[in-house]
mmCIF file of C-alpha atoms in Angstrom:
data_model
loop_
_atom_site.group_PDB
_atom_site.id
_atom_site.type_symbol
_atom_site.label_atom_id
_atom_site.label_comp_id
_atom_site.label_asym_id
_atom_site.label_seq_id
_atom_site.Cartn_x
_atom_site.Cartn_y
_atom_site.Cartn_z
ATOM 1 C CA UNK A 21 -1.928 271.005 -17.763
ATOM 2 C CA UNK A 22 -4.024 269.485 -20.766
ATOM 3 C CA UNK A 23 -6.632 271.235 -21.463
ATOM 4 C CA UNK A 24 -8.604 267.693 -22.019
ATOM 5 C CA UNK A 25 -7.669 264.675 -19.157
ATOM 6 C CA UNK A 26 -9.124 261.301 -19.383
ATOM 7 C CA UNK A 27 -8.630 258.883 -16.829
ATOM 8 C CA UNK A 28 -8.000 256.221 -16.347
ATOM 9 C CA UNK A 29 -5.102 256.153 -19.217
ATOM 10 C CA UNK A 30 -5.235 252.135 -19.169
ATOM 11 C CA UNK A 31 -8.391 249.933 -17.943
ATOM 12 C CA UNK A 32 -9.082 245.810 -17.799
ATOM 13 C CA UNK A 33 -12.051 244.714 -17.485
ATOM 14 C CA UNK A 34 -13.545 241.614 -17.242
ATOM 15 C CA UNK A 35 -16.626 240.714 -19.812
ATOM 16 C CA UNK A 36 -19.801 241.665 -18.619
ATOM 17 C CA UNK A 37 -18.217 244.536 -16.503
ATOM 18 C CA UNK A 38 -19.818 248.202 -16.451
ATOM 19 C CA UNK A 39 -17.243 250.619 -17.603
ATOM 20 C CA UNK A 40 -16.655 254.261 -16.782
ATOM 21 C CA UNK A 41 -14.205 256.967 -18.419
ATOM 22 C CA UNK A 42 -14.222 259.622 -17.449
ATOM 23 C CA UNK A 43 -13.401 263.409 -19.512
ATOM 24 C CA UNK A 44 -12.758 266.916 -17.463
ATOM 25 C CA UNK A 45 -11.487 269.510 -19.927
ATOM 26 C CA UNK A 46 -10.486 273.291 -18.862
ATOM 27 C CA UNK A 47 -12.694 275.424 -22.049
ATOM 28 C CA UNK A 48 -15.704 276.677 -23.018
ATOM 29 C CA UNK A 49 -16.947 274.366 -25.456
ATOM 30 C CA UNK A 50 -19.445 274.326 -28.121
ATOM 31 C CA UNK A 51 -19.767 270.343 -28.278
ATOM 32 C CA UNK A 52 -18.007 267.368 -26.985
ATOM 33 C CA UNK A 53 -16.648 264.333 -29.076
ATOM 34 C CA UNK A 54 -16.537 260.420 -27.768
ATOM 35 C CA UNK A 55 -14.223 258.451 -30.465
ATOM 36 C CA UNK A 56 -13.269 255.213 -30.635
ATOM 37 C CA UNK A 57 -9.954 253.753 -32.109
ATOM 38 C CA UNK A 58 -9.332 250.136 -32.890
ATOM 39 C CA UNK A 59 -5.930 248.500 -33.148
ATOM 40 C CA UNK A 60 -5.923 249.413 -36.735
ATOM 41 C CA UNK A 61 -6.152 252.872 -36.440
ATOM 42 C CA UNK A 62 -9.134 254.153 -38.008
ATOM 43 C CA UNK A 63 -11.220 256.222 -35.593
ATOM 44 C CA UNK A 64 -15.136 256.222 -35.775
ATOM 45 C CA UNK A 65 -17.251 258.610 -33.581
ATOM 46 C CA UNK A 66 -19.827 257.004 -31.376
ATOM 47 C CA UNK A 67 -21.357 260.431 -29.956
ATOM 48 C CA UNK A 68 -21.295 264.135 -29.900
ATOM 49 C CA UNK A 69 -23.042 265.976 -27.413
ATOM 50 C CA UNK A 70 -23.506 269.650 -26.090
ATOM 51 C CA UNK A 71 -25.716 268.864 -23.185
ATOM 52 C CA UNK A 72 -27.202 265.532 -21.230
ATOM 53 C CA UNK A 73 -27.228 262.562 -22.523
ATOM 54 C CA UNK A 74 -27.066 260.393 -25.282
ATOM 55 C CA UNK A 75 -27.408 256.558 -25.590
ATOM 56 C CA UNK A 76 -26.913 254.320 -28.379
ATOM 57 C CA UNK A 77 -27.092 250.373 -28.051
ATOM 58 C CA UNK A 78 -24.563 249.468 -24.956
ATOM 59 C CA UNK A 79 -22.717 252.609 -25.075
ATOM 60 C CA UNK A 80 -23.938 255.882 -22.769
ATOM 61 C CA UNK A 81 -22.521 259.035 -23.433
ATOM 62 C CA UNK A 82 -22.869 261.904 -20.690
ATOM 63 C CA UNK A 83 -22.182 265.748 -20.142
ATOM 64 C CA UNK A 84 -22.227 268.189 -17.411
ATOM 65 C CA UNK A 85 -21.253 271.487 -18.462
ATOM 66 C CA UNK A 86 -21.272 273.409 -15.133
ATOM 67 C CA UNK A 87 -18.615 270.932 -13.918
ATOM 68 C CA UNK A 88 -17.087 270.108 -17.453
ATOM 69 C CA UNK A 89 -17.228 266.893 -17.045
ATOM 70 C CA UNK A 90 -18.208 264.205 -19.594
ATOM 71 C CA UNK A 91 -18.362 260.529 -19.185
ATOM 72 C CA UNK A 92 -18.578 257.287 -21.507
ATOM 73 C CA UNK A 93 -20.450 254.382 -19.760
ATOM 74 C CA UNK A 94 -20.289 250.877 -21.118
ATOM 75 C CA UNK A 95 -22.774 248.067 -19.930
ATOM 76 C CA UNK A 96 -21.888 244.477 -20.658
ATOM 77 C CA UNK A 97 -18.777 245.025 -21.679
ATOM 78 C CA UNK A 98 -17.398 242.396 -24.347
ATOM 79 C CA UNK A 99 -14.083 241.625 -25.799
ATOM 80 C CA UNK A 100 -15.102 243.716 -28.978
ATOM 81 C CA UNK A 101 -15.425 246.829 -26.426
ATOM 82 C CA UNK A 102 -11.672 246.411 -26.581
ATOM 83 C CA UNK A 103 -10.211 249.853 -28.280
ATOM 84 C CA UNK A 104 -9.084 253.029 -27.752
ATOM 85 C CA UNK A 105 -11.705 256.088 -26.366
ATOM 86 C CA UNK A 106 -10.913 259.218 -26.925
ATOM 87 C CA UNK A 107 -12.764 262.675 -25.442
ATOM 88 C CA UNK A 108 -12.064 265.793 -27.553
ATOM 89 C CA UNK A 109 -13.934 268.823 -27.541
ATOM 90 C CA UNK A 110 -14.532 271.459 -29.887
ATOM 91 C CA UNK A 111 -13.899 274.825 -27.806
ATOM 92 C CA UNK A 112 -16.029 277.652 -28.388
ATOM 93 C CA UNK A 113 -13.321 280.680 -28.075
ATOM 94 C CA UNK A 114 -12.480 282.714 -31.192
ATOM 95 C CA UNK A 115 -8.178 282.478 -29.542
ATOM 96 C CA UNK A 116 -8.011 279.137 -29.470
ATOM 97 C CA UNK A 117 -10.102 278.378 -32.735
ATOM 98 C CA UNK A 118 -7.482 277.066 -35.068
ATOM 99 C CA UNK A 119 -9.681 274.737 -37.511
ATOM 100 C CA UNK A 120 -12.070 276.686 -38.692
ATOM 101 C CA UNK A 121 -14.941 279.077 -37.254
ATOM 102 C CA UNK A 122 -16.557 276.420 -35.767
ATOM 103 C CA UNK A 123 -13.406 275.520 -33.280
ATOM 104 C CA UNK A 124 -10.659 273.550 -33.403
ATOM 105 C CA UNK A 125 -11.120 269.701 -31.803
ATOM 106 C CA UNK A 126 -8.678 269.433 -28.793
ATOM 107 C CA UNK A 127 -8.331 265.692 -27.939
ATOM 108 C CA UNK A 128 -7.685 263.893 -24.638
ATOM 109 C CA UNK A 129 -4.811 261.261 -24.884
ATOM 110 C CA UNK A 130 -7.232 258.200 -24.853
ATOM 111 C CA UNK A 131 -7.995 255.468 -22.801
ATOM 112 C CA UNK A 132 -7.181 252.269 -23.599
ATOM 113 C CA UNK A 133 -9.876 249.809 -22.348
ATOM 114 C CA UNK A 134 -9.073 245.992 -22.647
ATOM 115 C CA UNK A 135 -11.862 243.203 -22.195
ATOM 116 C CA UNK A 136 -11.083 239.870 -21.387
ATOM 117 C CA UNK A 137 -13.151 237.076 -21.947
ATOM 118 C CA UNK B 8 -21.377 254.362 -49.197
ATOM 119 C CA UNK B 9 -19.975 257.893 -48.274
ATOM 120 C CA UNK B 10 -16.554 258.102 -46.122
ATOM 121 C CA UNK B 11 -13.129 259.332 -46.163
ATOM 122 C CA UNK B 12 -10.476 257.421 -47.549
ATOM 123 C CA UNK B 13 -7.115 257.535 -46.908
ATOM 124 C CA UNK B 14 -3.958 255.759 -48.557
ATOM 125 C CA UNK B 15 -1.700 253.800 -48.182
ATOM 126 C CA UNK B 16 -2.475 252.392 -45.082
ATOM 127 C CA UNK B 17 1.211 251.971 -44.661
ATOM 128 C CA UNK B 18 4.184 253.628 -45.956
ATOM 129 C CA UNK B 19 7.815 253.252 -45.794
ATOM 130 C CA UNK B 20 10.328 256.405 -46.841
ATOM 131 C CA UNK B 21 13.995 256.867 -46.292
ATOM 132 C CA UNK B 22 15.085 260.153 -45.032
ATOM 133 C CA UNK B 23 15.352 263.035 -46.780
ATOM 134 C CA UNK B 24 12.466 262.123 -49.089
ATOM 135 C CA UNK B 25 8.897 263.781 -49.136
ATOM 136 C CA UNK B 26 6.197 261.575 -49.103
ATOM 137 C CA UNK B 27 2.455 262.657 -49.880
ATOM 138 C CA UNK B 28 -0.662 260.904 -48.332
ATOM 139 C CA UNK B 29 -3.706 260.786 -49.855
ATOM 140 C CA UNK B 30 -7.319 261.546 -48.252
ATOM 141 C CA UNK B 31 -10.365 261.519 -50.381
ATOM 142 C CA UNK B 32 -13.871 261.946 -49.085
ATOM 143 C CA UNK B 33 -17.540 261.679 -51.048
ATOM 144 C CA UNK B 34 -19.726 263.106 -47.870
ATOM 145 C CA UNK B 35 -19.462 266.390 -49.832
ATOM 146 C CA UNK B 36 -18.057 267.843 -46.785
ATOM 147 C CA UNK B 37 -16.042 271.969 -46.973
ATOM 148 C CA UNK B 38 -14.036 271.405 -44.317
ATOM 149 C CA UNK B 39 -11.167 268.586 -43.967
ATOM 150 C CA UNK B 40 -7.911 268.478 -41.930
ATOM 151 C CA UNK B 41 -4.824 267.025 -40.919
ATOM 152 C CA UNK B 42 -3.715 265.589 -37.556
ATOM 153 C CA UNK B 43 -0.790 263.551 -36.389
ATOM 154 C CA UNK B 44 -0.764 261.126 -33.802
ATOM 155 C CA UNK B 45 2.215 260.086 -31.523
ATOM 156 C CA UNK B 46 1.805 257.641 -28.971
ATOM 157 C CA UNK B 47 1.008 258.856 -25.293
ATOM 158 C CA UNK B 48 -0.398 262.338 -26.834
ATOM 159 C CA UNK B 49 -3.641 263.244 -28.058
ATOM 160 C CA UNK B 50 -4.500 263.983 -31.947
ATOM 161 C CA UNK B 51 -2.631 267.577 -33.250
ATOM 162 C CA UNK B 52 -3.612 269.111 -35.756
ATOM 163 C CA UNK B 53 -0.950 269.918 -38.678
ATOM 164 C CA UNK B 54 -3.590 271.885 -41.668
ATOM 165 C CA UNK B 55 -6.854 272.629 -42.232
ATOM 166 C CA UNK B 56 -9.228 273.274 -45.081
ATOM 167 C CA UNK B 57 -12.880 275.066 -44.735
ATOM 168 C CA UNK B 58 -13.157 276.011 -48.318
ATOM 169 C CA UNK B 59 -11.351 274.844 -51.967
ATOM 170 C CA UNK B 60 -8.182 276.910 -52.746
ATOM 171 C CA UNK B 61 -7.597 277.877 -49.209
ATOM 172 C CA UNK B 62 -5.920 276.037 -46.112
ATOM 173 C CA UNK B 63 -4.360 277.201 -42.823
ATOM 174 C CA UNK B 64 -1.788 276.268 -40.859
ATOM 175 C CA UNK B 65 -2.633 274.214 -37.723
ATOM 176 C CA UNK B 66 -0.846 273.501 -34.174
ATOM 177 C CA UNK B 67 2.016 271.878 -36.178
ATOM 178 C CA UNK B 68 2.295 272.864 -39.597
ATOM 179 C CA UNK B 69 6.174 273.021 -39.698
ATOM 180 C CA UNK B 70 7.451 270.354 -42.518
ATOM 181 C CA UNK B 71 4.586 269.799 -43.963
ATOM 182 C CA UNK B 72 2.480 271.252 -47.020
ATOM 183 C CA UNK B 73 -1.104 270.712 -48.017
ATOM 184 C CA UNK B 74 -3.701 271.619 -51.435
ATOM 185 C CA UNK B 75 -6.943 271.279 -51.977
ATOM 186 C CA UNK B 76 -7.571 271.743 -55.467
ATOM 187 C CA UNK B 77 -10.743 269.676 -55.177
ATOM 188 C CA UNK B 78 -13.340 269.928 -52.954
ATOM 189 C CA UNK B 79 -12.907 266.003 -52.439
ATOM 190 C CA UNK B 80 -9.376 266.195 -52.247
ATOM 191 C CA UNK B 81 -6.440 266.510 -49.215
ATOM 192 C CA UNK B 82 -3.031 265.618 -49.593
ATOM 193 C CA UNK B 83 -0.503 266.182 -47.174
ATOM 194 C CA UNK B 84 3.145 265.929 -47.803
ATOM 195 C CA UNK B 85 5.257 265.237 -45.175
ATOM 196 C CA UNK B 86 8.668 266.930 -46.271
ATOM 197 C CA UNK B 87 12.590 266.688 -45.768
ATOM 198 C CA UNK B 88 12.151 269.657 -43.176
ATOM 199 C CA UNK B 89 9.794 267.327 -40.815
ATOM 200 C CA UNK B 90 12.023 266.340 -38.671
ATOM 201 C CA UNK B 91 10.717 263.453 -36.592
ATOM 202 C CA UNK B 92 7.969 262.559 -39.578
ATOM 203 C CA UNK B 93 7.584 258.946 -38.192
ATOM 204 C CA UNK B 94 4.041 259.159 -36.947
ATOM 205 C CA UNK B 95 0.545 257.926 -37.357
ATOM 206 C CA UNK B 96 -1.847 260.765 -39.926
ATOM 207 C CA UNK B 97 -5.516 261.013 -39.709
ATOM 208 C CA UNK B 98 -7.667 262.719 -41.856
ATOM 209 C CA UNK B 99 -10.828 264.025 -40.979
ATOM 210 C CA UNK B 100 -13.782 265.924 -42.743
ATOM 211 C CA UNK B 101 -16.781 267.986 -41.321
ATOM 212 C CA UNK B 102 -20.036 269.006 -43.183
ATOM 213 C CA UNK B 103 -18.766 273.074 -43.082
ATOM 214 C CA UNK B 104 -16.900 275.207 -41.184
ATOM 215 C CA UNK B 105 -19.521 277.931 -40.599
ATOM 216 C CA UNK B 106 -22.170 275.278 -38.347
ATOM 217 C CA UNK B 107 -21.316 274.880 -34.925
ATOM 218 C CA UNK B 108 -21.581 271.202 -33.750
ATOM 219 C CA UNK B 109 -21.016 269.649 -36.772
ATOM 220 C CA UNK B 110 -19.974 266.046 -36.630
ATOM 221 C CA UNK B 111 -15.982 264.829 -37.525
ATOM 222 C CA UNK B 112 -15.825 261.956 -39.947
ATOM 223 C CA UNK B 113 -12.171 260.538 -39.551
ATOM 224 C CA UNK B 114 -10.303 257.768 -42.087
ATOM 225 C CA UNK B 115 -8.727 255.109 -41.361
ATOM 226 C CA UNK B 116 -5.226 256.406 -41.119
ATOM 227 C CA UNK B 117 -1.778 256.311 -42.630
ATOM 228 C CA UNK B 118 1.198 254.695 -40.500
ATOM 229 C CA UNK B 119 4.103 256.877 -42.007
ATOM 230 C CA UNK B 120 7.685 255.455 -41.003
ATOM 231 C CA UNK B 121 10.857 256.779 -41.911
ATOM 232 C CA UNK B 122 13.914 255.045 -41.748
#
């Protein structure tokens, strides 16, 4: 089992749908990434959290530790939503902290969200 | 503006050759690393740096080398030993390794295929 799932793996919406992914990961963390990747490649981070919630513009970002659970809302959704979302966290155990003191970043596989006009 | 570059954004090799990729960053940042990306799996990381002169060995290192001579400065080369070195490379940079919940600044990538 991965120690970071997203689901869903694929998602079409229509524009001006509310999207949900959703991120359950298995470790104690320290902080939990939201990324986005475009077609391109490049990948820009829209939030990091440790703890409730964060908003910025159309995007929601949310975290429940007890259940380790995270999700990424999207209101309005609009073709330029389209992209790849990845979850990664950065886990807080001295085994598993490859990268540094701080934690290495373990990634979910992505979700691949697709808005049509 | 600050960011991290990386080059080229694409890059052909035939087997057997190595092949370095370049990743620069100006956000003054201690800590950079290396991940590859295949499709259907999530980011690995190959090496990482928290410090000039010194760099360890991530999830999978095997085939590849790294320096960091320069603070600024990452290269990865993807050697003759990699065997399946067709892959997409990310480079990414945090402020320093010692702060917890620090933010990752990634480039834009290097498509790497071998033929």
């Amino acid at each position: 089992k991965n120690e970071v799932e997203q689901s869903p793996q694929n998602l079409t919406a229509q524009e001006g749908e509310f999207i949900t992914i959703n991120c359950s990961y298995s470790v104690g963390i320290s902080a939990l990434h939201w990324l986005q990747q475009h077609p391109g490649g490049g990948i820009v981070s829209l939030f990091m959290l440790s703890s409730g919630k964060k908003k910025h513009g159309r995007l929601i970002a949310t975290i429940n530790i007890q259940e380790k659970h995270s999700s990424l809302h999207i209101t309005a959704s609009h073709p330029r939503d389209s992209a790849v979302y990845i979850c990664a966290v950065r886990s807080r155990s001295g085994a598993e902290s490859r990268g540094g003191s701080q934690g290495n970043l373990i990634f979910g596989k992505g979700t691949k969200l697709s808005v049509k006009p | 503006d600050g960011g991290i570059t990386q080059s080229p954004k694409y890059l052909f090799r035939k087997e057997g050759q190595n092949v370095t990729l370049s990743c620069e960053q100006n956000l003054n940042h201690d800590a950079m690393y290396w991940y590859r990306q295949d499709p259907g799996q999530g980011l690995r990381l190959i090496y990482y740096s928290q410090i000039v002169n010194d760099f360890q060995k991530g999830d999978i290192a095997e085939g590849y080398s790294v320096s960091r001579e320069k603070k600024e400065s990452f290269p990865l080369t993807v050697t003759s030993a990699q065997k399946n070195p067709t892959a997409f490379y990310l480079c990414a940079s945090s402020i320093e390794s010692g702060r917890v919940n620090t933010e990752a600044f990634f480039g834009q990538g290097t498509r790497l295929t071998v033929v």
